[in-house]
Amino acid sequence: MLRHEDNERLTRVGAGTPGGELFRRYWIPALMSSELPENDGAPVRVRLLGEDLIAFRDSNGDVGLVDAFCPHRRAPMFFGRNEECGLRCVYHGWKFNTRGHCVDMPSEPEGSTLHQRVKIKAYPCIDKGGIVWTYMGPKETMPEPPDYEWMRAPITHRHVSKTYEECNYLQAMEGGLDTAHSSFAHNNNLGNRNEPRLRDRSPRLDVERTEYGYCYVSFRDLKDGNYYMRIYHFVMPFQQFRGGIHKFDGSRRDYPELNGHIWVPIDDTTTYVYNWACAYDADANFSEDNILEREYFYGRGPDQMIPGTFQLKANKSNDYFIDRNKQKSETYTGIEGINTQDFALQEGMGPIVDRSLEHLGSSDKAIVAMRRLMLEAVTDVEEGRRPKGADPKIHAQIRPYDGFMQTNDNWKEVFAAELTPRW
């Protein structure tokens, strides 16, 4: 369980809250690069950490992220003209560049210096790895931009998608870090007894704290002298790395990959989940067909989304299209799609879980470790220290893995070469 006051410290993300100030010490995803497909194109509404913002790509291709309202009379910048390296408010013509400087104020008389004293709130942005990242904290604590291995993979070997989840980021993230639930919620073949996560439904977890967060390993005893091992990373403050290299019969997948999620708070009660994957190496097959297949498997294929949004068609309003007959005979949940199954359970907990009512078990070891790290990081920020994981040099050389090994082997030694980045 988590004390009510600690739950509040982690789940509230607005400006000035402990959790919100923590997120503002990291570069965080603001939107997909594909949401701004062209220079001088249409601005896009963004809500991030409880703030309403507008993103635009200027004439040079640079991305601006500014206040949703003009500092003159608070007119909506969404309707602005994106022209000649600036976003111009259509109410009185005030124009702002990506850094928030007012570069034109045609409603004022010639010779006026008012434009030199007016700025619109603007956050720095970088466009990298298919995502536009922003930093919303103090300038003096701004770290170097992120450099995760998957961001370095070429676009031909990398894919990123985005989904909307109607709950607080923390319960969404805890679902991703919880390996034990995959034996149940993601059991999509009730007749299958060979899948490792069904042969051992109570995995043993080892969690090793690191400078970026932690590395953790789930051990599943296959009862034949072998373990199925999955090596994950939790990278502060909101990202999971995991391996997808092997099929459950021990053979390699046709397109071995590394994948994970980033859980970005829109506000206290809604989240955008960025789903990334990259090929294991340059020789791995990573075709458009492969990508479509995996997106449909997770329940977020193109025609599984509400058009023009990042929300699944199967959602809370329709009980995720649950099929009770399939639940009796085919799948554990009766819900199709791995992400859809997760969303049904996580959104069904309510907007923000009251963790003071929980009863945790041994399989929750990784979740407990994450909460402790987050609470420590909140305190670090409050006391003027840099929180874990902000420096990209710390997380640039990590990668996950999954594989099979004998029970008397040391996983770090066995998989040492596999844990070395290849991008």
Short mmCIF file of C-alpha atoms in Angstrom, two decimals:
data_model
loop_
_atom_site.label_atom_id
_atom_site.label_comp_id
_atom_site.label_asym_id
_atom_site.label_seq_id
_atom_site.Cartn_x
_atom_site.Cartn_y
_atom_site.Cartn_z
CA MET A 1 0.00 0.00 0.00
CA LEU A 2 0.98 3.63 -0.42
CA ARG A 3 0.05 6.34 2.06
CA HIS A 4 -2.59 8.75 0.79
CA GLU A 5 -0.24 11.72 1.01
CA ASP A 6 2.46 9.88 -0.97
CA ASN A 7 -0.11 8.84 -3.57
CA GLU A 8 -1.01 12.51 -3.99
CA ARG A 9 2.65 13.49 -4.33
CA LEU A 10 3.12 11.11 -7.24
CA THR A 11 -0.19 11.32 -9.09
CA ARG A 12 -0.72 15.10 -9.25
CA VAL A 13 1.23 16.58 -12.15
CA GLY A 14 0.20 20.23 -12.49
CA ALA A 15 2.67 23.10 -12.15
CA GLY A 16 3.80 23.51 -8.56
CA THR A 17 2.86 19.99 -7.45
CA PRO A 18 5.65 17.65 -6.29
CA GLY A 19 5.01 15.17 -9.12
CA GLY A 20 4.59 17.89 -11.69
CA GLU A 21 7.87 19.55 -10.74
CA LEU A 22 9.61 16.17 -11.04
CA PHE A 23 8.39 15.65 -14.64
CA ARG A 24 9.50 19.17 -15.45
CA ARG A 25 13.14 18.16 -14.85
CA TYR A 26 13.17 15.76 -17.82
CA TRP A 27 12.70 15.99 -21.57
CA ILE A 28 9.24 14.54 -22.21
CA PRO A 29 7.25 13.68 -25.36
CA ALA A 30 4.89 16.48 -26.41
CA LEU A 31 3.52 14.92 -29.61
CA MET A 32 4.45 12.68 -32.52
CA SER A 33 6.65 14.18 -35.22
CA SER A 34 4.01 13.06 -37.74
CA GLU A 35 1.45 15.34 -36.10
CA LEU A 36 3.39 18.27 -37.59
CA PRO A 37 3.99 16.92 -41.09
CA GLU A 38 4.99 20.12 -42.89
CA ASN A 39 6.67 23.47 -42.40
CA ASP A 40 4.19 26.31 -41.89
CA GLY A 41 1.42 23.73 -41.51
CA ALA A 42 -1.60 23.82 -39.22
CA PRO A 43 -0.91 24.29 -35.49
CA VAL A 44 -1.83 21.42 -33.15
CA ARG A 45 -3.42 21.55 -29.71
CA VAL A 46 -1.31 19.91 -26.99
CA ARG A 47 -2.20 19.33 -23.35
CA LEU A 48 0.75 18.32 -21.21
CA LEU A 49 1.17 18.17 -17.43
CA GLY A 50 -2.13 20.01 -17.10
CA GLU A 51 -1.10 22.90 -19.37
CA ASP A 52 -2.87 23.84 -22.60
CA LEU A 53 -0.34 24.54 -25.36
CA ILE A 54 -0.05 24.89 -29.13
CA ALA A 55 2.61 23.19 -31.25
CA PHE A 56 3.68 24.40 -34.70
CA ARG A 57 6.47 23.70 -37.18
CA ASP A 58 7.91 26.91 -38.59
CA SER A 59 9.30 27.75 -42.02
CA ASN A 60 12.71 26.27 -41.12
CA GLY A 61 11.24 23.05 -39.75
CA ASP A 62 11.85 23.99 -36.12
CA VAL A 63 9.08 23.12 -33.66
CA GLY A 64 7.56 25.66 -31.29
CA LEU A 65 5.45 24.79 -28.24
CA VAL A 66 3.73 27.87 -26.86
CA ASP A 67 0.90 28.93 -24.57
CA ALA A 68 -2.51 28.15 -26.03
CA PHE A 69 -3.54 31.79 -25.58
CA CYS A 70 -2.07 35.03 -26.86
CA PRO A 71 -0.57 37.24 -24.12
CA HIS A 72 -2.39 40.27 -25.57
CA ARG A 73 -6.07 39.53 -24.92
CA ARG A 74 -5.88 35.71 -24.48
CA ALA A 75 -7.20 34.87 -27.93
CA PRO A 76 -6.70 31.19 -28.92
CA MET A 77 -3.44 30.63 -30.77
CA PHE A 78 -4.85 27.44 -32.34
CA PHE A 79 -6.42 29.65 -35.02
CA GLY A 80 -3.11 31.41 -35.65
CA ARG A 81 -1.43 31.85 -39.05
CA ASN A 82 1.77 29.81 -39.22
CA GLU A 83 3.89 31.97 -41.54
CA GLU A 84 7.45 33.18 -42.11
CA CYS A 85 9.03 31.62 -39.01
CA GLY A 86 6.32 32.55 -36.56
CA LEU A 87 2.77 31.95 -35.36
CA ARG A 88 0.59 35.02 -35.77
CA CYS A 89 -2.50 35.54 -33.61
CA VAL A 90 -5.41 36.30 -35.95
CA TYR A 91 -7.14 38.62 -33.45
CA HIS A 92 -4.70 41.56 -33.65
CA GLY A 93 -1.79 40.16 -35.64
CA TRP A 94 0.79 39.74 -32.88
CA LYS A 95 3.38 37.23 -34.08
CA PHE A 96 5.65 34.96 -32.01
CA ASN A 97 8.60 32.77 -32.96
CA THR A 98 9.41 29.32 -31.55
CA ARG A 99 11.31 30.87 -28.63
CA GLY A 100 8.29 32.94 -27.60
CA HIS A 101 9.64 36.31 -28.75
CA CYS A 102 7.17 38.76 -30.24
CA VAL A 103 8.62 39.51 -33.70
CA ASP A 104 5.79 41.65 -35.05
CA MET A 105 3.08 43.80 -33.45
CA PRO A 106 1.24 45.53 -36.31
CA SER A 107 -1.56 46.86 -34.10
CA GLU A 108 0.92 49.21 -32.35
CA PRO A 109 2.16 52.49 -33.90
CA GLU A 110 5.50 52.64 -35.71
CA GLY A 111 8.35 53.13 -33.27
CA SER A 112 6.63 51.33 -30.41
CA THR A 113 8.93 49.11 -28.33
CA LEU A 114 6.11 47.17 -26.65
CA HIS A 115 6.95 44.05 -28.67
CA GLN A 116 10.37 43.93 -26.98
CA ARG A 117 8.69 43.57 -23.59
CA VAL A 118 6.11 40.94 -24.53
CA LYS A 119 6.69 37.19 -24.76
CA ILE A 120 4.44 34.21 -25.01
CA LYS A 121 5.24 31.23 -22.79
CA ALA A 122 7.35 28.86 -24.89
CA TYR A 123 9.11 25.58 -24.14
CA PRO A 124 12.21 24.35 -26.01
CA CYS A 125 11.66 21.40 -28.33
CA ILE A 126 13.72 18.83 -30.21
CA ASP A 127 12.44 16.49 -32.92
CA LYS A 128 14.14 13.12 -32.49
CA GLY A 129 13.23 9.46 -32.89
CA GLY A 130 9.79 10.20 -34.34
CA ILE A 131 8.77 12.25 -31.30
CA VAL A 132 8.82 15.96 -30.51
CA TRP A 133 10.33 16.28 -27.03
CA THR A 134 10.02 19.30 -24.79
CA TYR A 135 11.54 20.53 -21.55
CA MET A 136 9.18 22.42 -19.23
CA GLY A 137 11.43 23.05 -16.23
CA PRO A 138 13.89 25.76 -15.15
CA LYS A 139 16.57 26.64 -17.71
CA GLU A 140 19.34 26.15 -15.19
CA THR A 141 18.42 22.48 -14.64
CA MET A 142 17.79 21.55 -18.29
CA PRO A 143 19.68 18.32 -19.16
CA GLU A 144 21.00 17.31 -22.54
CA PRO A 145 18.34 15.78 -24.84
CA PRO A 146 17.56 12.06 -24.45
CA ASP A 147 19.64 9.48 -26.31
CA TYR A 148 17.91 6.11 -25.84
CA GLU A 149 19.16 3.32 -28.09
CA TRP A 150 15.85 3.00 -29.92
CA MET A 151 16.06 6.67 -30.91
CA ARG A 152 19.35 5.99 -32.69
CA ALA A 153 17.92 3.20 -34.88
CA PRO A 154 17.26 4.34 -38.46
CA ILE A 155 13.68 5.08 -39.40
CA THR A 156 13.62 1.86 -41.45
CA HIS A 157 14.17 -0.11 -38.23
CA ARG A 158 12.09 1.92 -35.79
CA HIS A 159 8.39 2.50 -35.14
CA VAL A 160 6.50 4.72 -32.69
CA SER A 161 2.76 4.91 -32.11
CA LYS A 162 0.62 6.76 -29.57
CA THR A 163 -2.53 5.86 -27.65
CA TYR A 164 -4.82 7.77 -25.30
CA GLU A 165 -5.60 6.27 -21.89
CA GLU A 166 -8.27 7.65 -19.60
CA CYS A 167 -6.58 7.33 -16.22
CA ASN A 168 -3.65 8.68 -14.24
CA TYR A 169 -0.21 7.91 -15.67
CA LEU A 170 0.93 6.00 -12.56
CA GLN A 171 -1.58 3.15 -12.76
CA ALA A 172 -0.93 2.89 -16.50
CA MET A 173 2.82 2.70 -15.89
CA GLU A 174 2.43 0.18 -13.09
CA GLY A 175 0.60 -2.09 -15.53
CA GLY A 176 3.58 -1.98 -17.86
CA LEU A 177 6.04 -2.77 -15.09
CA ASP A 178 3.96 -5.68 -13.76
CA THR A 179 5.10 -8.88 -15.45
CA ALA A 180 2.89 -11.27 -13.45
CA HIS A 181 -0.40 -10.06 -14.96
CA SER A 182 0.63 -11.28 -18.41
CA SER A 183 -0.06 -14.86 -17.26
CA PHE A 184 -3.69 -13.92 -16.77
CA ALA A 185 -4.90 -10.76 -18.54
CA HIS A 186 -2.92 -11.59 -21.69
CA ASN A 187 -3.68 -15.31 -21.76
CA ASN A 188 -5.22 -15.36 -25.23
CA ASN A 189 -5.29 -19.13 -25.67
CA LEU A 190 -6.84 -20.96 -22.74
CA GLY A 191 -5.89 -24.29 -24.26
CA ASN A 192 -2.17 -23.49 -24.44
CA ARG A 193 -0.10 -25.01 -21.64
CA ASN A 194 3.34 -24.63 -23.28
CA GLU A 195 3.71 -20.84 -23.13
CA PRO A 196 6.30 -20.04 -20.42
CA ARG A 197 4.11 -17.46 -18.73
CA LEU A 198 1.45 -20.13 -18.26
CA ARG A 199 3.85 -22.85 -17.14
CA ASP A 200 4.98 -20.59 -14.31
CA ARG A 201 2.42 -17.98 -13.31
CA SER A 202 4.27 -16.69 -10.24
CA PRO A 203 7.59 -15.36 -11.56
CA ARG A 204 10.48 -14.55 -9.27
CA LEU A 205 11.69 -10.97 -9.66
CA ASP A 206 15.15 -9.52 -9.09
CA VAL A 207 15.35 -5.72 -9.03
CA GLU A 208 18.70 -3.92 -9.23
CA ARG A 209 18.71 -0.18 -8.71
CA THR A 210 20.74 1.88 -11.16
CA GLU A 211 21.53 5.53 -11.86
CA TYR A 212 18.73 5.65 -14.44
CA GLY A 213 16.13 3.81 -12.35
CA TYR A 214 16.41 0.03 -12.21
CA CYS A 215 16.99 -3.16 -14.14
CA TYR A 216 14.75 -6.05 -13.25
CA VAL A 217 14.56 -9.66 -14.32
CA SER A 218 11.62 -12.05 -14.20
CA PHE A 219 12.52 -15.71 -13.78
CA ARG A 220 9.93 -18.28 -14.86
CA ASP A 221 10.70 -21.90 -14.00
CA LEU A 222 9.76 -24.12 -16.94
CA LYS A 223 10.07 -27.29 -14.80
CA ASP A 224 12.48 -28.85 -17.28
CA GLY A 225 15.77 -27.47 -15.98
CA ASN A 226 15.39 -24.15 -17.79
CA TYR A 227 14.16 -20.67 -17.02
CA TYR A 228 12.50 -18.16 -19.28
CA MET A 229 14.18 -14.84 -18.47
CA ARG A 230 12.95 -11.38 -19.35
CA ILE A 231 15.27 -8.48 -18.64
CA TYR A 232 13.54 -5.11 -18.35
CA HIS A 233 14.62 -1.57 -17.56
CA PHE A 234 12.65 1.16 -15.84
CA VAL A 235 14.08 4.50 -16.91
CA MET A 236 13.05 7.45 -14.79
CA PRO A 237 10.53 8.93 -14.72
CA PHE A 238 8.14 7.12 -17.08
CA GLN A 239 9.67 4.60 -19.48
CA GLN A 240 9.94 0.82 -19.74
CA PHE A 241 12.34 -1.16 -21.96
CA ARG A 242 11.69 -4.85 -22.69
CA GLY A 243 12.91 -7.52 -25.05
CA GLY A 244 10.88 -9.28 -27.73
CA ILE A 245 13.53 -11.53 -29.21
CA HIS A 246 12.24 -15.07 -28.74
CA LYS A 247 9.13 -17.07 -29.41
CA PHE A 248 7.88 -19.04 -26.47
CA ASP A 249 9.16 -22.30 -27.92
CA GLY A 250 12.68 -20.90 -27.55
CA SER A 251 13.24 -20.01 -31.21
CA ARG A 252 13.95 -16.48 -32.39
CA ARG A 253 11.12 -14.36 -33.73
CA ASP A 254 11.03 -13.66 -37.45
CA TYR A 255 11.52 -9.98 -36.58
CA PRO A 256 13.28 -9.81 -33.19
CA GLU A 257 12.85 -6.43 -31.56
CA LEU A 258 13.24 -4.28 -28.48
CA ASN A 259 10.15 -2.40 -27.38
CA GLY A 260 8.62 -0.40 -24.60
CA HIS A 261 6.31 2.39 -23.54
CA ILE A 262 6.52 5.96 -22.31
CA TRP A 263 3.62 7.06 -20.11
CA VAL A 264 3.20 10.83 -20.43
CA PRO A 265 0.70 12.64 -18.19
CA ILE A 266 -1.73 14.82 -20.11
CA ASP A 267 -3.09 15.90 -16.74
CA ASP A 268 -3.99 14.19 -13.46
CA THR A 269 -6.54 11.83 -14.99
CA THR A 270 -5.49 11.20 -18.61
CA THR A 271 -2.33 9.85 -20.24
CA TYR A 272 -0.72 9.48 -23.65
CA VAL A 273 1.18 6.23 -24.07
CA TYR A 274 4.00 6.33 -26.63
CA ASN A 275 4.68 2.79 -27.87
CA TRP A 276 8.11 2.34 -29.39
CA ALA A 277 9.84 -0.59 -31.03
CA CYS A 278 13.11 -1.01 -32.88
CA ALA A 279 14.70 -3.96 -34.63
CA TYR A 280 17.16 -6.00 -32.60
CA ASP A 281 19.86 -5.17 -35.16
CA ALA A 282 20.28 -4.13 -38.78
CA ASP A 283 19.72 -7.70 -40.02
CA ALA A 284 16.32 -8.08 -38.36
CA ASN A 285 13.25 -7.93 -40.58
CA PHE A 286 11.25 -4.80 -39.76
CA SER A 287 8.86 -4.34 -42.67
CA GLU A 288 5.61 -2.39 -42.77
CA ASP A 289 3.75 -5.70 -42.68
CA ASN A 290 5.58 -6.68 -39.50
CA ILE A 291 4.70 -3.35 -37.91
CA LEU A 292 1.03 -3.62 -38.86
CA GLU A 293 0.88 -7.16 -37.51
CA ARG A 294 2.26 -6.10 -34.11
CA GLU A 295 -0.01 -3.02 -33.92
CA TYR A 296 -3.12 -5.15 -34.57
CA PHE A 297 -1.93 -7.71 -32.02
CA TYR A 298 -1.80 -4.95 -29.42
CA GLY A 299 -5.21 -3.63 -30.44
CA ARG A 300 -4.07 -0.33 -31.91
CA GLY A 301 -4.05 -0.99 -35.65
CA PRO A 302 -5.21 1.83 -37.96
CA ASP A 303 -8.85 0.73 -38.15
CA GLN A 304 -8.94 -0.07 -34.43
CA MET A 305 -8.60 3.64 -33.62
CA ILE A 306 -11.29 6.34 -33.64
CA PRO A 307 -10.45 8.36 -36.78
CA GLY A 308 -8.62 11.60 -36.12
CA THR A 309 -7.75 10.61 -32.54
CA PHE A 310 -5.37 8.38 -30.60
CA GLN A 311 -8.22 6.63 -28.77
CA LEU A 312 -9.10 2.97 -29.27
CA LYS A 313 -12.53 2.17 -30.69
CA ALA A 314 -12.76 -0.48 -27.97
CA ASN A 315 -12.98 1.74 -24.91
CA LYS A 316 -14.78 2.38 -21.65
CA SER A 317 -17.95 3.59 -23.39
CA ASN A 318 -18.56 0.14 -24.95
CA ASP A 319 -16.92 -2.11 -22.32
CA TYR A 320 -14.02 -2.72 -24.73
CA PHE A 321 -16.26 -4.99 -26.85
CA ILE A 322 -15.91 -7.76 -24.28
CA ASP A 323 -17.14 -11.13 -25.54
CA ARG A 324 -18.31 -13.23 -22.57
CA ASN A 325 -18.54 -16.39 -24.67
CA LYS A 326 -14.89 -16.05 -25.72
CA GLN A 327 -14.01 -15.41 -22.09
CA LYS A 328 -15.52 -18.76 -21.14
CA SER A 329 -13.76 -20.80 -23.80
CA GLU A 330 -10.97 -18.97 -25.65
CA THR A 331 -9.29 -16.09 -23.81
CA TYR A 332 -8.96 -15.09 -20.18
CA THR A 333 -10.57 -11.65 -20.60
CA GLY A 334 -12.80 -11.95 -23.65
CA ILE A 335 -11.21 -8.70 -24.86
CA GLU A 336 -9.08 -8.53 -28.00
CA GLY A 337 -5.75 -6.70 -28.08
CA ILE A 338 -2.99 -6.64 -25.47
CA ASN A 339 -3.23 -2.87 -24.93
CA THR A 340 -7.03 -3.03 -24.92
CA GLN A 341 -6.92 -5.58 -22.13
CA ASP A 342 -4.58 -3.33 -20.15
CA PHE A 343 -6.72 -0.25 -20.70
CA ALA A 344 -9.89 -2.05 -19.59
CA LEU A 345 -8.33 -2.93 -16.25
CA GLN A 346 -6.36 0.28 -15.67
CA GLU A 347 -9.14 2.66 -16.70
CA GLY A 348 -11.60 0.51 -14.78
CA MET A 349 -9.71 1.29 -11.56
CA GLY A 350 -11.00 4.86 -11.77
CA PRO A 351 -9.21 8.09 -12.69
CA ILE A 352 -6.70 7.83 -9.80
CA VAL A 353 -6.29 4.66 -7.74
CA ASP A 354 -6.43 4.94 -3.95
CA ARG A 355 -3.30 2.92 -3.21
CA SER A 356 -3.87 3.05 0.54
CA LEU A 357 -6.44 0.25 -0.01
CA GLU A 358 -4.02 -2.16 -1.72
CA HIS A 359 -2.64 -5.49 -0.49
CA LEU A 360 0.63 -6.11 -2.34
CA GLY A 361 2.37 -9.43 -2.92
CA SER A 362 5.80 -10.70 -3.95
CA SER A 363 5.03 -10.20 -7.65
CA ASP A 364 4.70 -6.44 -7.00
CA LYS A 365 8.39 -6.04 -6.23
CA ALA A 366 9.11 -3.96 -9.33
CA ILE A 367 6.15 -1.67 -8.67
CA VAL A 368 7.21 -1.05 -5.08
CA ALA A 369 10.75 -0.27 -6.24
CA MET A 370 9.44 2.20 -8.83
CA ARG A 371 7.30 4.04 -6.29
CA ARG A 372 10.24 4.38 -3.92
CA LEU A 373 12.43 5.75 -6.72
CA MET A 374 9.76 8.26 -7.73
CA LEU A 375 9.21 9.46 -4.15
CA GLU A 376 12.96 9.83 -3.66
CA ALA A 377 13.19 11.79 -6.92
CA VAL A 378 10.36 14.11 -5.84
CA THR A 379 12.33 14.84 -2.66
CA ASP A 380 15.52 15.38 -4.69
CA VAL A 381 13.79 18.05 -6.78
CA GLU A 382 12.31 19.72 -3.70
CA GLU A 383 15.76 19.88 -2.12
CA GLY A 384 17.51 21.16 -5.26
CA ARG A 385 19.18 17.97 -6.47
CA ARG A 386 19.05 16.48 -9.97
CA PRO A 387 16.78 13.41 -10.03
CA LYS A 388 17.89 10.02 -11.34
CA GLY A 389 17.87 9.41 -15.08
CA ALA A 390 17.92 13.02 -16.27
CA ASP A 391 21.43 12.78 -17.73
CA PRO A 392 21.29 10.97 -21.13
CA LYS A 393 24.79 9.54 -20.68
CA ILE A 394 23.30 7.31 -17.97
CA HIS A 395 20.66 5.68 -20.17
CA ALA A 396 22.30 5.77 -23.61
CA GLN A 397 23.94 2.33 -23.34
CA ILE A 398 21.19 0.09 -21.96
CA ARG A 399 19.06 -2.47 -23.77
CA PRO A 400 16.60 -5.18 -22.67
CA TYR A 401 16.49 -8.84 -23.66
CA ASP A 402 14.52 -12.05 -23.22
CA GLY A 403 15.80 -15.60 -23.52
CA PHE A 404 16.12 -19.08 -22.07
CA MET A 405 18.85 -20.39 -19.80
CA GLN A 406 19.63 -23.12 -17.31
CA THR A 407 18.77 -22.43 -13.69
CA ASN A 408 22.36 -22.55 -12.47
CA ASP A 409 23.64 -19.90 -14.89
CA ASN A 410 24.33 -16.25 -14.14
CA TRP A 411 22.06 -14.21 -16.42
CA LYS A 412 24.42 -11.22 -16.58
CA GLU A 413 27.23 -13.42 -17.85
CA VAL A 414 25.04 -15.47 -20.19
CA PHE A 415 23.42 -12.44 -21.83
CA ALA A 416 26.29 -9.94 -21.56
CA ALA A 417 26.76 -9.64 -25.34
CA GLU A 418 23.01 -9.39 -25.93
CA LEU A 419 22.68 -6.45 -23.52
CA THR A 420 25.20 -4.34 -25.45
CA PRO A 421 23.52 -1.71 -27.71
CA ARG A 422 23.82 -2.24 -31.45
CA TRP A 423 22.48 1.12 -32.58
#
